[in-house]
Tab-separated table of C-alpha atoms in Angstrom:
chain	number	residue	atom	x	y	z
A	501	MET	CA	4.579	-20.553	-45.279
A	502	ASP	CA	4.629	-17.078	-43.911
A	503	ILE	CA	8.524	-15.575	-44.470
A	504	ILE	CA	7.739	-12.585	-42.168
A	505	PRO	CA	8.310	-13.265	-38.410
A	506	ARG	CA	5.133	-13.269	-36.190
A	507	GLN	CA	4.970	-10.700	-33.954
A	508	SER	CA	2.415	-8.618	-31.561
A	509	HIS	CA	2.594	-4.905	-31.674
A	510	ARG	CA	0.764	-3.213	-28.959
A	511	ILE	CA	1.749	0.112	-30.775
A	512	LYS	CA	1.287	-0.153	-34.377
A	513	PRO	CA	4.989	1.298	-35.645
A	514	ASP	CA	5.624	4.539	-37.652
A	515	GLY	CA	7.379	4.710	-40.586
A	516	SER	CA	10.674	5.086	-38.816
A	517	THR	CA	10.321	2.045	-36.466
A	518	LEU	CA	8.942	-0.077	-39.111
A	519	ALA	CA	12.185	0.692	-41.249
A	520	SER	CA	14.136	-0.755	-38.404
A	521	GLU	CA	12.069	-3.745	-38.175
A	522	LEU	CA	12.509	-4.501	-41.949
A	523	ARG	CA	16.084	-3.869	-41.697
A	524	GLU	CA	16.188	-6.808	-39.458
A	525	LEU	CA	13.897	-9.052	-41.606
A	526	ALA	CA	16.081	-8.098	-44.572
A	527	ARG	CA	18.964	-9.390	-42.478
A	528	SER	CA	17.506	-12.679	-41.618
A	529	LEU	CA	16.330	-13.353	-45.552
A	530	GLY	CA	19.782	-12.434	-46.479
A	531	VAL	CA	21.431	-10.753	-49.889
A	532	GLY	CA	19.307	-11.419	-53.134
A	533	ALA	CA	15.839	-12.678	-51.460
A	534	ARG	CA	13.002	-11.189	-52.404
A	535	PHE	CA	11.187	-9.188	-49.862
A	536	PRO	CA	7.355	-9.465	-49.223
A	537	THR	CA	4.928	-7.034	-51.153
A	538	VAL	CA	3.256	-4.132	-49.695
A	539	ARG	CA	0.223	-5.594	-49.108
A	540	ALA	CA	1.972	-8.623	-46.860
A	541	LEU	CA	3.803	-6.046	-44.969
A	542	MET	CA	0.292	-3.755	-44.559
A	543	SER	CA	-1.332	-6.986	-43.262
A	544	GLN	CA	1.418	-8.545	-41.035
A	545	TYR	CA	2.402	-4.918	-39.324
A	546	GLY	CA	-1.120	-3.407	-39.382
A	547	VAL	CA	-0.026	-0.319	-40.657
A	548	SER	CA	-1.397	2.008	-43.615
A	549	GLN	CA	0.382	1.766	-47.106
A	550	SER	CA	1.653	5.327	-46.349
A	551	ILE	CA	3.818	4.124	-43.832
A	552	VAL	CA	5.026	0.440	-45.379
A	553	ALA	CA	6.025	3.191	-48.172
A	554	GLN	CA	7.557	5.521	-45.984
A	555	ALA	CA	9.680	2.338	-44.674
A	556	LEU	CA	10.528	0.979	-47.527
A	557	GLN	CA	11.895	4.176	-49.106
A	558	THR	CA	14.149	4.434	-46.247
A	559	LEU	CA	15.729	1.214	-46.713
A	560	GLN	CA	15.885	1.885	-50.280
A	561	ARG	CA	18.054	5.134	-49.838
A	562	GLN	CA	20.027	2.916	-47.583
A	563	ASN	CA	20.979	0.434	-50.406
A	564	ILE	CA	19.328	-2.396	-48.333
A	565	LEU	CA	16.540	-2.746	-50.745
A	566	GLU	CA	16.247	-2.501	-54.626
A	567	SER	CA	12.881	-2.497	-56.828
A	568	THR	CA	12.624	-3.800	-60.054
A	569	VAL	CA	9.579	-2.925	-62.236
A	570	GLY	CA	7.571	-6.303	-62.800
A	571	ARG	CA	9.774	-8.486	-60.543
A	572	GLY	CA	9.442	-6.687	-57.572
A	573	THR	CA	11.594	-5.889	-54.282
A	574	PHE	CA	14.866	-7.639	-53.036
A	575	VAL	CA	17.118	-7.610	-50.597
A	576	SER	CA	20.207	-5.880	-52.498
A	577	ARG	CA	23.357	-7.997	-53.156
A	578	MET	CA	25.135	-4.733	-51.939
A	579	ALA	CA	23.147	-4.403	-48.808
A	580	PRO	CA	25.175	-3.096	-45.799
A	581	LEU	CA	23.412	-5.723	-43.561
A	582	TRP	CA	25.973	-6.424	-41.243
A	583	THR	CA	27.961	-3.085	-40.326
A	584	VAL	CA	29.985	-3.010	-37.082
A	585	LEU	CA	31.116	0.571	-36.013
A	586	TRP	CA	34.567	0.244	-33.859
A	587	VAL	CA	35.055	3.103	-31.575
A	588	CYS	CA	38.065	4.451	-29.753
A	589	GLY	CA	38.136	6.662	-26.895
A	590	ILE	CA	42.049	6.973	-26.658
A	591	ASP	CA	42.579	10.738	-27.351
A	592	LEU	CA	45.384	9.841	-29.909
A	593	TYR	CA	43.963	10.205	-33.602
A	594	HIS	CA	47.082	9.120	-35.747
A	595	GLY	CA	48.721	5.999	-33.571
A	596	ASP	CA	52.000	8.024	-33.738
A	597	ILE	CA	52.495	7.445	-29.807
A	598	SER	CA	50.352	4.227	-29.275
A	599	PRO	CA	50.073	1.926	-32.471
A	600	PHE	CA	48.065	-0.470	-30.679
A	601	TYR	CA	44.846	0.786	-31.447
A	602	THR	CA	45.521	1.295	-35.006
A	603	GLN	CA	46.574	-2.248	-35.319
A	604	SER	CA	43.461	-3.345	-33.446
A	605	LEU	CA	41.533	-1.581	-35.866
A	606	ARG	CA	43.584	-3.174	-38.355
A	607	PHE	CA	42.541	-6.686	-37.182
A	608	ALA	CA	38.939	-5.608	-36.457
A	609	LYS	CA	38.766	-5.037	-40.609
A	610	ALA	CA	40.124	-8.125	-41.108
A	611	ALA	CA	37.973	-10.032	-39.081
A	612	CYS	CA	34.881	-8.451	-40.317
A	613	ASN	CA	35.771	-9.035	-43.779
A	614	ARG	CA	36.416	-12.969	-43.193
A	615	LEU	CA	32.572	-12.711	-41.892
A	616	GLY	CA	31.373	-10.729	-45.072
A	617	TRP	CA	30.505	-7.730	-42.422
A	618	GLY	CA	31.374	-4.107	-43.086
A	619	LEU	CA	33.067	-1.895	-40.599
A	620	ASP	CA	33.289	1.718	-39.742
A	621	SER	CA	35.457	3.686	-37.682
A	622	ALA	CA	35.078	6.585	-34.981
A	623	TRP	CA	37.807	8.176	-32.747
A	624	LEU	CA	35.167	9.746	-29.798
A	625	SER	CA	37.865	10.947	-26.988
A	626	ASN	CA	36.900	10.119	-23.387
A	627	PHE	CA	37.901	13.728	-22.349
A	628	ARG	CA	35.731	15.230	-24.957
A	629	PRO	CA	32.518	13.677	-24.756
A	630	GLY	CA	30.696	16.597	-27.160
A	631	GLU	CA	32.679	14.553	-29.947
A	632	SER	CA	30.097	11.581	-29.155
A	633	ALA	CA	27.303	14.093	-29.597
A	634	PRO	CA	26.599	13.434	-33.154
A	635	TYR	CA	26.905	9.577	-32.962
A	636	CYS	CA	23.913	9.591	-30.162
A	637	THR	CA	21.260	8.986	-32.084
A	638	PRO	CA	18.561	6.570	-33.069
A	639	GLU	CA	19.730	6.462	-36.597
A	640	ILE	CA	22.961	5.435	-35.761
A	641	LEU	CA	21.755	2.399	-33.432
A	642	ASP	CA	19.486	1.121	-36.485
A	643	HIS	CA	22.424	1.674	-39.205
A	644	TYR	CA	24.774	-0.576	-36.783
A	645	THR	CA	24.386	-4.298	-36.569
A	646	GLY	CA	26.769	-4.040	-33.156
A	647	PHE	CA	29.463	-1.923	-31.495
A	648	ILE	CA	33.253	-2.549	-30.782
A	649	PHE	CA	34.421	-0.150	-27.989
A	650	SER	CA	38.428	-0.019	-27.726
A	651	GLY	CA	40.079	2.248	-24.890
A	652	CYS	CA	36.916	3.625	-23.718
A	653	ALA	CA	36.567	4.822	-19.962
A	654	PRO	CA	33.626	3.549	-18.127
A	655	ASP	CA	31.776	6.670	-18.505
A	656	HIS	CA	32.354	7.355	-22.212
A	657	ARG	CA	29.210	8.896	-23.481
A	658	PHE	CA	28.950	6.999	-26.545
A	659	MET	CA	29.388	3.842	-24.920
A	660	HIS	CA	26.564	4.785	-22.242
A	661	TYR	CA	24.263	5.314	-25.221
A	662	VAL	CA	24.494	2.141	-27.066
A	663	MET	CA	23.786	0.312	-23.433
A	664	SER	CA	20.868	2.425	-23.019
A	665	GLY	CA	19.539	1.595	-26.382
A	666	ASN	CA	20.133	-2.133	-25.543
A	667	ALA	CA	22.291	-2.716	-28.941
A	668	ALA	CA	24.646	-5.267	-29.286
A	669	PHE	CA	28.496	-4.144	-28.295
A	670	VAL	CA	31.641	-5.411	-26.801
A	671	ASP	CA	33.743	-3.183	-24.670
A	672	MET	CA	37.773	-4.456	-25.311
A	673	THR	CA	39.563	-2.229	-22.765
A	674	TYR	CA	41.538	-2.374	-19.924
A	675	TYR	CA	39.266	0.030	-17.388
A	676	ALA	CA	36.880	-1.982	-15.537
A	677	SER	CA	33.847	-2.466	-17.767
A	678	PRO	CA	30.577	-1.558	-16.939
A	679	SER	CA	29.006	-4.602	-18.599
A	680	ARG	CA	28.957	-8.273	-19.185
A	681	TYR	CA	30.231	-8.041	-22.681
A	682	CYS	CA	33.760	-7.202	-22.063
A	683	VAL	CA	36.783	-8.467	-23.505
A	684	ALA	CA	40.357	-8.232	-22.056
A	685	THR	CA	43.058	-6.779	-24.274
A	686	ASP	CA	46.379	-8.596	-24.415
A	687	MET	CA	48.655	-5.820	-22.505
A	688	PRO	CA	51.884	-7.434	-23.242
A	689	HIS	CA	50.934	-7.132	-27.089
A	690	MET	CA	50.153	-3.808	-26.432
A	691	LEU	CA	53.481	-3.402	-24.949
A	692	ARG	CA	55.498	-5.012	-27.410
A	693	THR	CA	53.735	-3.207	-30.371
A	694	GLY	CA	54.128	0.431	-28.500
A	695	MET	CA	58.091	-0.099	-27.824
A	696	ALA	CA	58.603	-1.718	-31.419
A	697	HIS	CA	57.032	1.192	-32.793
A	698	LEU	CA	59.006	3.489	-30.742
A	699	LYS	CA	62.380	1.526	-31.854
A	700	SER	CA	61.451	2.333	-35.609
A	701	ARG	CA	61.595	5.971	-34.704
A	702	GLY	CA	65.083	5.969	-33.218
A	703	HIS	CA	64.222	5.861	-29.855
A	704	PRO	CA	66.572	3.603	-27.481
A	705	HIS	CA	65.538	5.018	-24.269
A	706	VAL	CA	61.736	4.953	-23.174
A	707	THR	CA	60.467	6.143	-19.943
A	708	LEU	CA	57.136	4.012	-19.306
A	709	MET	CA	54.747	5.683	-17.258
A	710	THR	CA	52.225	3.605	-16.233
A	711	THR	CA	50.990	1.759	-12.888
A	712	TYR	CA	53.667	-0.711	-11.894
A	713	SER	CA	53.861	-4.376	-10.579
A	714	ASP	CA	55.363	-7.088	-10.720
A	715	TRP	CA	53.686	-8.787	-13.563
A	716	LEU	CA	54.188	-5.444	-15.505
A	717	GLN	CA	58.382	-5.650	-14.647
A	718	ARG	CA	58.316	-8.957	-16.289
A	719	GLU	CA	56.816	-7.694	-19.242
A	720	ILE	CA	59.364	-4.790	-19.629
A	721	ASP	CA	62.128	-6.801	-18.918
A	722	ALA	CA	60.799	-9.264	-21.883
A	723	ALA	CA	60.006	-6.266	-24.153
A	724	SER	CA	63.356	-4.730	-23.488
A	725	GLY	CA	65.407	-7.841	-24.220
A	726	ALA	CA	63.237	-8.603	-27.439
A	727	THR	CA	64.056	-4.879	-28.840
A	728	GLY	CA	67.420	-3.684	-27.258
A	729	MET	CA	65.948	-0.862	-25.469
A	730	THR	CA	66.246	0.738	-22.391
A	731	ILE	CA	62.969	1.234	-20.749
A	732	GLU	CA	62.402	2.886	-17.307
A	733	PRO	CA	59.214	2.172	-15.236
A	734	LEU	CA	57.902	5.170	-13.633
A	735	ASN	CA	54.844	4.481	-11.361
A	736	CYS	CA	51.775	6.389	-11.248
A	737	ARG	CA	49.033	6.187	-8.589
A	738	TRP	CA	46.078	4.689	-10.410
A	739	GLN	CA	43.832	7.417	-8.836
A	740	HIS	CA	45.858	9.955	-10.366
A	741	TRP	CA	47.570	8.712	-13.276
A	742	THR	CA	46.384	11.222	-15.724
A	743	THR	CA	47.291	14.098	-13.403
A	744	GLN	CA	50.781	12.447	-12.407
A	745	THR	CA	51.040	11.642	-16.289
A	746	LEU	CA	51.102	15.076	-17.544
A	747	ARG	CA	53.018	16.631	-14.724
A	748	GLN	CA	55.628	14.110	-14.702
A	749	SER	CA	56.000	14.425	-18.699
A	750	TYR	CA	56.432	17.842	-18.390
A	751	ASP	CA	58.815	17.661	-15.710
A	752	ARG	CA	60.817	14.998	-17.899
A	753	MET	CA	60.866	17.177	-20.892
A	754	LEU	CA	62.302	20.119	-19.074
A	755	GLU	CA	65.126	18.275	-17.464
A	756	HIS	CA	66.046	16.821	-21.072
A	757	LEU	CA	66.014	20.278	-22.677
A	758	LYS	CA	68.266	21.646	-19.760
A	759	ILE	CA	70.656	18.661	-20.190
A	760	HIS	CA	70.601	18.345	-24.228
A	761	GLY	CA	69.148	21.611	-25.049
A	762	LEU	CA	66.543	22.059	-27.948
A	763	PRO	CA	66.391	19.474	-30.430
A	764	ARG	CA	68.167	20.291	-34.020
């Protein structure tokens, strides 16, 4: 029985392309499985021995395959076959202001661990697209099984690169998603988590700058009741949300300093 998937190649793969296809084969075989011989791979993919050797060396460097003299080549039991990259576009690196995203990352890691998957994280700002440039490579698309985007704007550079590469991904954000692979975040949970965090930092009064709605007021009332905090909503027009937030935050800071002076 042939364990190599039958594929018809109009163009013979080079070493890099073959490595990607053999990585998928390793995933389908599973850890510990015997890998096809060089001769079998040459016959199946219609390539030379040097191309097969190049692809196998790539997978060995990535700890996906291991070879034993006299026994053959096997899918490594330590192979990172199913690794997901979690990407956050929010411009907060330590979660000090909004712990929702760091908590989301912890939940994602726990979920992947239960499935036996690995998970890496990257904080790539919506507002600094240059940060995404090192990730926009074929090697990144090949290395990861899929991608999770959290808090990424529709024009996020890396998310668009993943989409153009037809890679598997899910978009967990409150922005309008450009893809049908969208999962809506739990906004009430975000609000409760953020308020609880600020309370733990000793902030009894909070001004919440957001796009206001009756639905949000109910959630604010619930969060206020649960935490005992005073939460004042400050409405920002959606199309000018970022500019309004910065300006109003600056005005509030000056007003606070005039009344209370500099903090001790």
